[in-house]
Each structure stands twice: as C-alpha cells, then as structure tokens.
CSV table of C-alpha atoms and ligand atoms in Angstrom, one decimal:
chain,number,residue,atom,x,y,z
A,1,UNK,CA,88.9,26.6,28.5
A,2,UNK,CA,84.9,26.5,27.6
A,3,UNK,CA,84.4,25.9,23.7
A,4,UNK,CA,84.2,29.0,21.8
A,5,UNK,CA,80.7,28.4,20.2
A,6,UNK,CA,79.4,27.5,24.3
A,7,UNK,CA,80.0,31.0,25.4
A,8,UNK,CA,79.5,33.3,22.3
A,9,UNK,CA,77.0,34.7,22.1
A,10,UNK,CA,75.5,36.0,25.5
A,11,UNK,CA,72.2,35.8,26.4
A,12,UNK,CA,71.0,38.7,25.3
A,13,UNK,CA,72.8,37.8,21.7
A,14,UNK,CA,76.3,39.7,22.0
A,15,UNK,CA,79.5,39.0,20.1
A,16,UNK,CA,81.5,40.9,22.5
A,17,UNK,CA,80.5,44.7,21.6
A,18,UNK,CA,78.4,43.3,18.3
A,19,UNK,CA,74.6,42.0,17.8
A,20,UNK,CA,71.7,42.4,20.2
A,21,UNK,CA,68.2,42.7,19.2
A,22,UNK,CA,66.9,46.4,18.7
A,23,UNK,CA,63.1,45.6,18.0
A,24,UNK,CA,60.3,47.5,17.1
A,25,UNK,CA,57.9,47.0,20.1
A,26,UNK,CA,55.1,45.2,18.3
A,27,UNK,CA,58.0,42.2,17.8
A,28,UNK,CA,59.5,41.9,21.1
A,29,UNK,CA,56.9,39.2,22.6
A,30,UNK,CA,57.3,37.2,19.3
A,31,UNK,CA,61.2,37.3,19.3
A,32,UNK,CA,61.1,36.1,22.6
A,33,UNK,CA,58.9,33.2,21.8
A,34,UNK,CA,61.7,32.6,19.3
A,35,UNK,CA,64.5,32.7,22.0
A,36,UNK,CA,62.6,30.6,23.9
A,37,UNK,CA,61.3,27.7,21.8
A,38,UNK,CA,64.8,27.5,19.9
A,39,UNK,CA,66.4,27.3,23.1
A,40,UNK,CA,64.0,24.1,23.6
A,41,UNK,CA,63.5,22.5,20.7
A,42,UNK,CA,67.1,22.4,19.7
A,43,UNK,CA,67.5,20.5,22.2
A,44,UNK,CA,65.1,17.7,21.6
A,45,UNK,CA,66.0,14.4,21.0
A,46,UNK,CA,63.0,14.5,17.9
A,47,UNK,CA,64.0,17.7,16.5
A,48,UNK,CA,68.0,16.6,16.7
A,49,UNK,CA,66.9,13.2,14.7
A,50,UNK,CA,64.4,15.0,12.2
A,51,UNK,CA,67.2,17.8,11.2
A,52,UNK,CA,69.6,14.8,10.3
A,53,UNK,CA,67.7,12.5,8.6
A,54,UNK,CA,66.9,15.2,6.4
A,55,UNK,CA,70.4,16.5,6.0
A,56,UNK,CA,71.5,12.9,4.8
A,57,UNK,CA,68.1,11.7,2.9
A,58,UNK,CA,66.8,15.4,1.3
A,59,UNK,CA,70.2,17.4,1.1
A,60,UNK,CA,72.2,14.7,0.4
A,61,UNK,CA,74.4,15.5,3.0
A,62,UNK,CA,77.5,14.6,4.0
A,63,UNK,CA,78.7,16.5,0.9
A,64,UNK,CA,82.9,16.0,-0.4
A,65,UNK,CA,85.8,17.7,0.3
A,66,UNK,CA,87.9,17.4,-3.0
A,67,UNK,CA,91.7,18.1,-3.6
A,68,UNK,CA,92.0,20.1,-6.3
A,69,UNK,CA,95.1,18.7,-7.6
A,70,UNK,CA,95.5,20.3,-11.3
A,71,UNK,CA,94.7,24.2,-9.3
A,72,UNK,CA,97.7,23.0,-6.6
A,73,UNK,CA,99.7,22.7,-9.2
A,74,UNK,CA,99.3,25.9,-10.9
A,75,UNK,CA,99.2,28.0,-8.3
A,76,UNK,CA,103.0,26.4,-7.2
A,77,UNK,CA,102.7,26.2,-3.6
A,78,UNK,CA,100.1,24.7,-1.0
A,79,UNK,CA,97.8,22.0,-1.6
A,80,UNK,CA,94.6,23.4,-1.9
A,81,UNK,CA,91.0,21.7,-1.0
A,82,UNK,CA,87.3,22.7,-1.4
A,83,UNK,CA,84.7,21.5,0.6
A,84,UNK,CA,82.0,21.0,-2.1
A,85,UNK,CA,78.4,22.6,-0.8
A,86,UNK,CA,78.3,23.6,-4.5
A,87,UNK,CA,77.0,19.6,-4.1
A,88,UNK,CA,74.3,20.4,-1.5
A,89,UNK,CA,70.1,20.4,-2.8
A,90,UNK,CA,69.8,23.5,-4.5
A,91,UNK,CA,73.1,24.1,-4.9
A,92,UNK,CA,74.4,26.2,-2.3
A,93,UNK,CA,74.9,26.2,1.7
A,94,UNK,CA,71.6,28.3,1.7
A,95,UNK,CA,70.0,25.0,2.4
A,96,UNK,CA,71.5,24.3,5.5
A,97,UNK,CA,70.0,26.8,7.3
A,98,UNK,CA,66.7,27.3,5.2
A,99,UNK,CA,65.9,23.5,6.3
A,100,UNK,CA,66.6,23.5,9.8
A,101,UNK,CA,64.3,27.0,9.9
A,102,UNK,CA,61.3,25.0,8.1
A,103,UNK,CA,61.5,22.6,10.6
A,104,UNK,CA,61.6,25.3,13.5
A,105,UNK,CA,58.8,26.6,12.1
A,106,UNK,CA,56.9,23.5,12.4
A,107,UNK,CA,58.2,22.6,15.9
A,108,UNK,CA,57.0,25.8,16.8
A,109,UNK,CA,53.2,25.5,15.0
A,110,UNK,CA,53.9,28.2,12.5
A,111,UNK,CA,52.3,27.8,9.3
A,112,UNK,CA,54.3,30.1,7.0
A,113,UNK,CA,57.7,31.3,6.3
A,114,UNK,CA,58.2,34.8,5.3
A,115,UNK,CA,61.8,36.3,3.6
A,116,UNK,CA,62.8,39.0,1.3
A,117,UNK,CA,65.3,38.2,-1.3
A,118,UNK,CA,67.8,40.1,-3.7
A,119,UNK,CA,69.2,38.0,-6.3
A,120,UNK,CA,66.7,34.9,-5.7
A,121,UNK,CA,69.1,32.1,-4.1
A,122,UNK,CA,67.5,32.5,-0.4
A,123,UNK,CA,63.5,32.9,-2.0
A,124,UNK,CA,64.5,29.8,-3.7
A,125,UNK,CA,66.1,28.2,-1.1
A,126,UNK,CA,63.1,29.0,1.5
A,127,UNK,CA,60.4,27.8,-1.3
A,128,UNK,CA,62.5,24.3,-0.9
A,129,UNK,CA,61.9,23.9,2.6
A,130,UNK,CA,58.3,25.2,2.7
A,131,UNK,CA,57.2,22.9,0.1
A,132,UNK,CA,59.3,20.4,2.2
A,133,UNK,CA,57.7,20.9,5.5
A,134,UNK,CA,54.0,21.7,3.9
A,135,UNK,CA,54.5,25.8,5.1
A,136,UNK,CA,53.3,28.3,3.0
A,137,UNK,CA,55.7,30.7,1.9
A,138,UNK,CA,55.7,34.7,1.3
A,139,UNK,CA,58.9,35.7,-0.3
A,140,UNK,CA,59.3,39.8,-1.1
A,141,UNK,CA,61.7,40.6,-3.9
A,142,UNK,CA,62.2,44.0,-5.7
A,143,UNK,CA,60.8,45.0,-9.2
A,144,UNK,CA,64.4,45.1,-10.4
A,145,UNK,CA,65.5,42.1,-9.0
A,146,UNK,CA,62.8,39.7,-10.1
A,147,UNK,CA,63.2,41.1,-14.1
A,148,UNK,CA,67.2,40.4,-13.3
A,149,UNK,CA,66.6,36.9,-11.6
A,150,UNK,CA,63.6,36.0,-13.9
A,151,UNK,CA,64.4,31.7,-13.5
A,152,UNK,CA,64.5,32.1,-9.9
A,153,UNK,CA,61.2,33.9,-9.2
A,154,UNK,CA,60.1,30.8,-11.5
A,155,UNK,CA,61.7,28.4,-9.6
A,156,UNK,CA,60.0,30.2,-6.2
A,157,UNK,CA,56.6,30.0,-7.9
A,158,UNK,CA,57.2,26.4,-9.1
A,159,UNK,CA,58.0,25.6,-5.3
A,160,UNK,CA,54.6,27.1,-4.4
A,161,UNK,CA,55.7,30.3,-3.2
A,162,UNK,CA,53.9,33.8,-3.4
A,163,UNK,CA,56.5,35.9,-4.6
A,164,UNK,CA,55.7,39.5,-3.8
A,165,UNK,CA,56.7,42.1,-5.9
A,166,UNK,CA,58.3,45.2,-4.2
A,167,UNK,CA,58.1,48.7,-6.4
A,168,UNK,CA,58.6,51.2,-4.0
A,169,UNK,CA,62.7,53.3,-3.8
A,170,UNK,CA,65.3,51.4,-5.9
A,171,UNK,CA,62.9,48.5,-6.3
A,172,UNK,CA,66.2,45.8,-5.1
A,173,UNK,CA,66.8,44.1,-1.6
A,174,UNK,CA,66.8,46.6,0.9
A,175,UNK,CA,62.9,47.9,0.1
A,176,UNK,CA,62.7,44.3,-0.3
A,177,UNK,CA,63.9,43.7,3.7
A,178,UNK,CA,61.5,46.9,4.3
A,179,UNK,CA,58.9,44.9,3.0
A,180,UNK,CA,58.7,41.8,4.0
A,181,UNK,CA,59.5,42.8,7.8
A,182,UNK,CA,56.0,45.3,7.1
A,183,UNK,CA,54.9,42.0,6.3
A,184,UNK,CA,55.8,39.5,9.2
A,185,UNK,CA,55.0,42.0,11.9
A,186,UNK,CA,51.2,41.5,10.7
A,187,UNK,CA,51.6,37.6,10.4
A,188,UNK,CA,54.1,37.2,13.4
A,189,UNK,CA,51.4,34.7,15.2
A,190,UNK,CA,51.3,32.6,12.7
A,191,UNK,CA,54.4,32.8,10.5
A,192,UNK,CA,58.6,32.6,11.3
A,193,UNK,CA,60.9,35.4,9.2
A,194,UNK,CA,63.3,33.2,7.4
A,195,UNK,CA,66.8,34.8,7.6
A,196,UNK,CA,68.9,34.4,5.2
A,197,UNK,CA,72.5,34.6,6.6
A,198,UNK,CA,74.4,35.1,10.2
A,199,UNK,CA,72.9,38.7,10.0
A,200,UNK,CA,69.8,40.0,12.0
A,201,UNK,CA,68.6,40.7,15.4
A,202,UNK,CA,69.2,37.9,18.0
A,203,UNK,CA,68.6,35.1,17.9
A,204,UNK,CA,69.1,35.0,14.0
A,205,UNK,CA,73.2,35.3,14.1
A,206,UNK,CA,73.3,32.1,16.2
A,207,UNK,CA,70.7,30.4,14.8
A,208,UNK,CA,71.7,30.4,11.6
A,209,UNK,CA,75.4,29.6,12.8
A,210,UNK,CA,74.1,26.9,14.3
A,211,UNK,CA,72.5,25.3,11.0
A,212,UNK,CA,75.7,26.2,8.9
A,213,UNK,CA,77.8,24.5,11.9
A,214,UNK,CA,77.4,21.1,9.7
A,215,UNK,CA,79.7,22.2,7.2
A,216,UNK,CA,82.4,22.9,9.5
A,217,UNK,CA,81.9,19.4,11.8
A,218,UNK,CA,81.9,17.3,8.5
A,219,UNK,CA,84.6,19.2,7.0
A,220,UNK,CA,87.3,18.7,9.9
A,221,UNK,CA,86.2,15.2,10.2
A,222,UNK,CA,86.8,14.7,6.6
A,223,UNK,CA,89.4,16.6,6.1
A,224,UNK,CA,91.8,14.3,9.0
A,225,UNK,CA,90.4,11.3,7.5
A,226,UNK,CA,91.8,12.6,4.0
A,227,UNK,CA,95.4,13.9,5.4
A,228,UNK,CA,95.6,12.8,9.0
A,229,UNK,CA,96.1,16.7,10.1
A,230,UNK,CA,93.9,19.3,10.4
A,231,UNK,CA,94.2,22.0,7.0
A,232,UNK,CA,97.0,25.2,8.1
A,233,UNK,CA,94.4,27.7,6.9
A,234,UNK,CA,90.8,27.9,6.0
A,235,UNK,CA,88.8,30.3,4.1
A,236,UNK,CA,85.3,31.4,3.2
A,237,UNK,CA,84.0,34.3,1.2
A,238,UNK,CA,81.6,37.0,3.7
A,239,UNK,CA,78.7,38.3,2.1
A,240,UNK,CA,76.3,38.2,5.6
A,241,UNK,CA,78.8,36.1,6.4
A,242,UNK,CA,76.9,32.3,6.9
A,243,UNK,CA,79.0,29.9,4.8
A,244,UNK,CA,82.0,31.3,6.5
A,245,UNK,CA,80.6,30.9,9.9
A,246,UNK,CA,79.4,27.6,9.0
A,247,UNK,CA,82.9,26.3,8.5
A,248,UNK,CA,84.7,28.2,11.0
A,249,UNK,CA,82.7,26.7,13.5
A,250,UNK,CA,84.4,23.3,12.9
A,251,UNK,CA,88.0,24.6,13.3
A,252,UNK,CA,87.4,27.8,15.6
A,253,UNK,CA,89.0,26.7,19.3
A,254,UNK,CA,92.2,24.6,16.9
A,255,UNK,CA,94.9,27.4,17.4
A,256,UNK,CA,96.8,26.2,14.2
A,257,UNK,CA,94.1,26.5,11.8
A,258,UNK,CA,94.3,29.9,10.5
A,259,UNK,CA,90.6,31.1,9.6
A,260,UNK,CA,90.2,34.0,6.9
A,261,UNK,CA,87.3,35.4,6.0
A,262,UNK,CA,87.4,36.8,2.0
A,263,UNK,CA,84.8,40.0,1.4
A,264,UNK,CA,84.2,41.3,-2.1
A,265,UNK,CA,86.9,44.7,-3.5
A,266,UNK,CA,84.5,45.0,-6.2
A,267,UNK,CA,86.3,47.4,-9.0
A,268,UNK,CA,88.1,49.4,-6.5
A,269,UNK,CA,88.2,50.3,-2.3
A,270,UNK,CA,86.5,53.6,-3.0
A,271,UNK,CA,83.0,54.0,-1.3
A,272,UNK,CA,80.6,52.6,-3.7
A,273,UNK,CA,82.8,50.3,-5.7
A,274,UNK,CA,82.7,47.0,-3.1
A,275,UNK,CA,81.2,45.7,-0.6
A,276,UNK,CA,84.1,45.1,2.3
A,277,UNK,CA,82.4,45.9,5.3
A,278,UNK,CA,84.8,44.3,7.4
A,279,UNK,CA,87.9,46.0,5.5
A,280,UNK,CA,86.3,49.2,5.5
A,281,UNK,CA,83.4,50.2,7.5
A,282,UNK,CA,82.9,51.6,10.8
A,283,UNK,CA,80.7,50.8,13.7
A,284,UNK,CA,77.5,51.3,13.3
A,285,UNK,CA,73.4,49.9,13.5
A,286,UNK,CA,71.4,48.0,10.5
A,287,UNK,CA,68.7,46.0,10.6
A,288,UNK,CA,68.0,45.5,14.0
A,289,UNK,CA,72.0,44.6,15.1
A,290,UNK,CA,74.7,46.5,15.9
A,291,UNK,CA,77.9,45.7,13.6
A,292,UNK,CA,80.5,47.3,11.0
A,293,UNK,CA,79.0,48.4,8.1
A,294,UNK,CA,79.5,50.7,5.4
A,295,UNK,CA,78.1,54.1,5.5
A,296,UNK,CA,77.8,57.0,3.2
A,297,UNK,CA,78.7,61.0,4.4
A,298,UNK,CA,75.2,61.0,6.1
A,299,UNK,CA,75.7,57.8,7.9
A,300,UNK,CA,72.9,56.1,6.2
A,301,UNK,CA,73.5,52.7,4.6
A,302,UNK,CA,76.3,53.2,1.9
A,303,UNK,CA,75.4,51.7,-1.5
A,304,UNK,CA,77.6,48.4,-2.6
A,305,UNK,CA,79.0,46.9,-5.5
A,306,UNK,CA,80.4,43.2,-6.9
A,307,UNK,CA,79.5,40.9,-9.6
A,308,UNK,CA,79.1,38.1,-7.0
A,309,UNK,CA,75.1,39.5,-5.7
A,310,UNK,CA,75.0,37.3,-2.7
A,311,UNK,CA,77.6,39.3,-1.3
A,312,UNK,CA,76.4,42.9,-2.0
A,313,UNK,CA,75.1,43.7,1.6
A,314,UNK,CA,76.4,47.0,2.9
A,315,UNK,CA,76.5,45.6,6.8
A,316,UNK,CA,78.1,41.8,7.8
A,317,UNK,CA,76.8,39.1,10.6
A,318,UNK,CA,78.1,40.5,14.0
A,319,UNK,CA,80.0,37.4,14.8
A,320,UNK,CA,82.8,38.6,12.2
A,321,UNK,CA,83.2,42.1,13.5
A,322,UNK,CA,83.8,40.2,17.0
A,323,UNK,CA,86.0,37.4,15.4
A,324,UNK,CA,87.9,40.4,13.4
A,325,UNK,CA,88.1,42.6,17.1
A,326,UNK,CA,89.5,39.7,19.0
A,327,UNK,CA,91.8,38.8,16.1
A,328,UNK,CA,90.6,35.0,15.9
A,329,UNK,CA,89.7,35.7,12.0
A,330,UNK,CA,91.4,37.5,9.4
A,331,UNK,CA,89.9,39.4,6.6
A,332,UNK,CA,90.7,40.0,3.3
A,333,UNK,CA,89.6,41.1,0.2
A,334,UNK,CA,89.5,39.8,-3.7
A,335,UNK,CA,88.3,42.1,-6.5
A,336,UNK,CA,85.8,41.5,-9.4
A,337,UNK,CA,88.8,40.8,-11.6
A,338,UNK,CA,90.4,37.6,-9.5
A,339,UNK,CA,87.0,36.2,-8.6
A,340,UNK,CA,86.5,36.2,-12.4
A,341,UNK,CA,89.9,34.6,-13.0
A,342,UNK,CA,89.5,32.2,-10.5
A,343,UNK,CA,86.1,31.5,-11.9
A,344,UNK,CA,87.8,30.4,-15.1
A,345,UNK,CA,90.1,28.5,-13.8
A,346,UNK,CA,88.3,26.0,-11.2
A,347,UNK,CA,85.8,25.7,-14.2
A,348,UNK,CA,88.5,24.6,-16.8
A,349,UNK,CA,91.1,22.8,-14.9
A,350,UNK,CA,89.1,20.9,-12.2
A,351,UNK,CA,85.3,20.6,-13.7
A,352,UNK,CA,83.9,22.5,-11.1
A,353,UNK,CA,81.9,25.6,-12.4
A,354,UNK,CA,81.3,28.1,-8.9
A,355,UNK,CA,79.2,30.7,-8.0
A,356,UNK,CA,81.0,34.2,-8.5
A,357,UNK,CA,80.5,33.9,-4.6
A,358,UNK,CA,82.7,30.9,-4.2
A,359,UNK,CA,85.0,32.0,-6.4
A,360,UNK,CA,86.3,35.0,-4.1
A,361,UNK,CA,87.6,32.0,-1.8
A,362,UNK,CA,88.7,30.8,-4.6
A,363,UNK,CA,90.7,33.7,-5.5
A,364,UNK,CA,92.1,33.8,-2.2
A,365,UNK,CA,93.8,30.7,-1.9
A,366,UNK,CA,95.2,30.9,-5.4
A,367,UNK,CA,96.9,34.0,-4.6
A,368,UNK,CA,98.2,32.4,-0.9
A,369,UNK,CA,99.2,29.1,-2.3
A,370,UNK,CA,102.7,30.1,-3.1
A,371,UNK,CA,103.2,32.1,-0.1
A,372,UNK,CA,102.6,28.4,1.9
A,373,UNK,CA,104.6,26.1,0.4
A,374,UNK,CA,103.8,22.6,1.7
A,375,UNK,CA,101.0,23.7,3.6
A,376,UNK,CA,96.7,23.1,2.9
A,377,UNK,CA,94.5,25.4,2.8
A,378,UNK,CA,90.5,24.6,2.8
A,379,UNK,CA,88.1,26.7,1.1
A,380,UNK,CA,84.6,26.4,1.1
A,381,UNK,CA,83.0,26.2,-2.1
A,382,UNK,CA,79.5,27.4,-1.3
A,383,UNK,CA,77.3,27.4,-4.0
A,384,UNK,CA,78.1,26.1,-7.9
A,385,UNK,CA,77.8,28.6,-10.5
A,386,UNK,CA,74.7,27.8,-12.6
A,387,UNK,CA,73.1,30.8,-11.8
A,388,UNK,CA,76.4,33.1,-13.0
A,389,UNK,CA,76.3,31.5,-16.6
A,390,UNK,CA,74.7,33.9,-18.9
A,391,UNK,CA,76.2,36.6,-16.9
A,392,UNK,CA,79.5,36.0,-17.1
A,393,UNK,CA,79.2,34.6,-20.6
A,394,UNK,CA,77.4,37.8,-22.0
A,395,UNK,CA,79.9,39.8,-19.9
A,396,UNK,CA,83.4,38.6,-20.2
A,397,UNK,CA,83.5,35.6,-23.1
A,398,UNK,CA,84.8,32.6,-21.6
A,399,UNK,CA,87.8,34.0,-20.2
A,400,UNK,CA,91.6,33.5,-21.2
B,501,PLP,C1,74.2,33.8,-0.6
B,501,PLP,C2,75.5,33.2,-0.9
B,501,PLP,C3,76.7,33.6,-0.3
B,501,PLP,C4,76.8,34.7,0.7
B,501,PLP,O1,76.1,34.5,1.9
B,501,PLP,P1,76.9,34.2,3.3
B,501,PLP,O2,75.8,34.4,4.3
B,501,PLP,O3,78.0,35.3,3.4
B,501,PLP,O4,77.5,32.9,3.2
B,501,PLP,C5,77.8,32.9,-0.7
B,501,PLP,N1,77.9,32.0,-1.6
B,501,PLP,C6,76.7,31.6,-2.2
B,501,PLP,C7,76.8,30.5,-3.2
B,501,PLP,C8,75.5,32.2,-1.9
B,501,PLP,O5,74.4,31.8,-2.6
C-alpha cells in the first residue's frame, strides 16, 4: 500500500470529500504560481538543506519528548509522554510552519509576508521569520484583540512588523481574515499570505502539513529510541488543526498507534459555548475550503467559545473531517474546566507550565490513562503557557 501522506491530498487539494480551493478570480493565477513553485522548490536539494539547518541552528530543533513520570502516577494507569514543542523558538509549533513559509517566500522572490491574527501567537510567529529571512511583514489584527494581546502586538512591532489594526464588525479574527485577504489580493505579485494552521484553500492544508510533519518524524524516532515500541495512542489538541497534523503525520500508516484528535467543549455542547467542529458541526464552506464547521440557524459562521484562543475557530483543516470520515482519527472533546485542571497539574507536578491549548491534550490523556493500563500514550505539548499567565491567574487563583 502507497503511504498515506503520498496520495492525500489529490491534485486539485481533496481530502476525500474535504478542501479544494474556491478562489475569488483575481487570486487564481497567483494560487497557481503557489501550486506550482511549492511543488518545485520542495523538492530542491537547496531549499531541503536551508529548511534544516534552520530547524536545528534557529529553532533549536530536534526538541524532547519527556516522560512525565509524577502525572503517570497520578493518573494510575498508562505511562504518559509529551513531546515538548512548548521548547521550540517562540514557544509553540507555530514556528514550524511560519519558517518554512518565510523561506517559500524567498525561493519564490516575494518580498513580504502578509497574515491576520486573533490572539497574536501566529503575528508573532510570522514577524520571527520575516525578520529572519529580511521580508517585510503586514500582519491584520482586530481592535479588540490587539487591547486583549497588548505584549504580542509589541513583540510583532519589536520584530519589525506593521501591525494593522482592524475596526470594522466585532473588531476580532474573522474581520481580521476579511482584512488581510482585502489586503493580499492587492500585494499578491509581490507578497505570500502566511497561513496559520492546516486550514485554507489548497495548497495551504498540505503545505502547512508538510512543515508540521517534523514533529511527527522526530517524535516516532524518539519515542522507539526511548521505549523500543511505538506509543499505543497519540493525541493532539485541534484548533485549525496543525500541531495535530504535524504529529499524526509521523504515526499515520502504523495501524497500532491510535491517533485522537482533542477539540475544545468550552462551558457546555450548546451552540455558542465551544468550539468542536469536528464533534458537532455539519458540512459546510469557509474560507475558501469545504469542511465541517459550525454554523448558526442561518448557516452563517456560528460564534465559538474556550479559554484556550488558539482554538476558537468555528471551521477545522479539511484533512480531520477526512481522517474523522474514514475513521483513521478519533475525536474528542475536553471542557474549560479539565484543560484548566490539567493546566494545574503539568505546571505543579512536572515543571512544565502549557498553553491552555496544550493543556486540552493534556486533559485527555489524564482522563484515558486509567482506562490503558500498561499502555503509552503521546501528547503533543504545542506551545508553553507564558502567554496564559495573567489570565488564568486573574481568573481562577492558582488552582487547587
Ligand atoms: C495556535 C495554537 C494551537 C492551535 O492551532 P492548531 O493549528 O490546531 O495546532 C495549539 N496550540 C498552541 C500552543 C497554539 O499557539
């Protein structure tokens, strides 16, 4: 049987029923050029060589896998491991991908990078490879957000970023996307759109599996190096979905790794209180790409809700809806409430303080660990929690 990752997608960027590229015309010849030049350069012996001396010397790549031996313990049950991209430049997996679309960009003779951003973690992670690769960099971010997020549209500016303030609607990520698409379509000769998870028209799902696919390779080459077997389960929390993608690519064609993909209950499953798109939502277009997604009674866009920000997008990346259809992932859900006590607990009894993200993974195998006695189970800790302090703090005290 072909690899998994050799045949998905198609070449016109389907996940079985999922993905495609609905354009507006004035973008199809540059898309194309995109298509075209990724499908070369990525390819290239120079490009190949540039993307991993920077993943080892800039990143600091590989990054760990630890054992988290105290949280084993606790839970009463399987051993449980975290692969540690809290540990990667800037703190998250964001990097991965942000990186290897800088260096696009400058294979392909763009000068700028152009990205909207919600909370602040992709602007910032964008900035870091602009300033890298000597790109300018146009990031959109609503009004709301950027008095929210105020150290990260610092840390954009730092970087050498415009940051462009969005007022119009709700003033948050989706005028933001609304924007800074307005935006690119008038800079498309010279500038790439920097996409921040699995999620957009083709060829942006596989791309940007493709950059996260590092995670995955080191992690299943670490992780038999650690045990001598492969983990029984492994699990990732889906916001867009690229973290999880990243390191279910390593494990995807080994029919004894179970893969679960964790999405965000929020406060409750009513519409409006989470963001479970995968759980809960229905068929449907966003963006550009057809996927699930969560919709309100007039089919538009339903609004979304977590703690955890970088999961709060009302659609997912189309791979999952194809992984969930074909039954090759499972998906789950944690609420506000474990996230939060899982939080806690990987900051207390292991030293590891994670994004709220990270900590629905978290949450996940801490529930399952009894349910699997003698068995491992991998998480992927995607981004540390530095940004989550004064929230959770102010919020909920430090915990129990
Ligand atoms: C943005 C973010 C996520 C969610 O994005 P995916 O594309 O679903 O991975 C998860 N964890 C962290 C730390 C993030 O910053």
């Amino acid at each position: 049987m072909k690899p998994y990752l050799k045949t998905t997608p198609d070449a016109e960027g389907f996940f079985g029923d999922y993905g495609g590229a609905m354009l507006p015309p004035p973008l199809v010849p540059h898309f194309a050029e995109i298509v075209e030049a990724y499908e070369k350069i990525s390819k290239s012996a120079d490009y190949i060589n540039e993307l991993r001396y920077i993943r080892k010397h800039f990143q600091g790549r590989p990054t760990p896998i630890s054992f988290l031996k105290n949280l084993s313990e606790l839970a009463g049950g399987a051993r449980i491991y975290a692969k540690r991209e809290d540990l990667n430049h800037t703190g998250a997996h964001k990097l991965n991908h942000c990186m290897a679309e800088g260096l696009l960009a400058k294979y392909m003779g763009k000068t700028k990078l152009i990205a909207e951003t919600g909370a602040g973690q992709h602007g910032v992670a964008l900035a870091t490879a602009a300033a890298y690769f000597g790109l300018e960099c146009e990031i959109h971010m609503g009004e709301v957000d950027m008095a929210k997020e105020a150290p990260n549209v610092t840390r954009m500016k730092l970087l050498g970023a415009t940051v462009v303030p969005v007022g119009e609607g709700a003033k948050t990520l989706k005028e933001a996307v609304d924007s800074a698409f307005g935006s690119y379509v008038a800079q498309a000769d010279h500038a790439l759109f920097g996409i921040g998870s699995v999620v957009g028209p083709h060829p942006f799902p596989m791309m940007v599996r493709d950059f996260q696919k590092i995670v995955g390779v080191e992690s299943r080459e670490q992780f038999v190096e650690m045990t001598g077997e492969l983990p029984d389960i492994v699990a990732a929390c889906v916001g867009g979905g690229s973290n999880a993608m990243g390191i279910f690519s390593g494990f995807i064609d080994d029919e004894d790794v179970d893969l679960y993909g964790v999405e965000p209950l929020g406060t409750s499953s009513n519409l409006g209180d989470h963001a479970a798109t995968l759980t809960y939502g229905q068929d449907g277009d966003i963006h550009g790409f057809r996927t699930k997604m969560l919709v309100d009674e007039n089919g538009e866009p339903a609004p979304v809700n977590t703690l955890a920000s970088g999961l709060d997008y009302p659609g997912v990346g189309p791979e999952h809806a194809h992984l969930q259809k074909i039954g090759k992932v499972s998906y789950t859900t944690a609420d506000d409430k474990e996230a939060l006590d899982a939080f806690y607990k990987l900051s207390r009894h292991e030293g590891i303080i994670p994004a709220l993200e990270s900590a629905h993974a978290m949450a996940f195998a801490l529930r399952e660990a009894k349910n699997h006695k003698g068995k491992a189970i991998l998480i992927n800790l995607s981004g540390r929690g530095d940004k989550d302090l004064d929230y959770v703090v102010d919020t909920y005290g430090y915990g129990a």
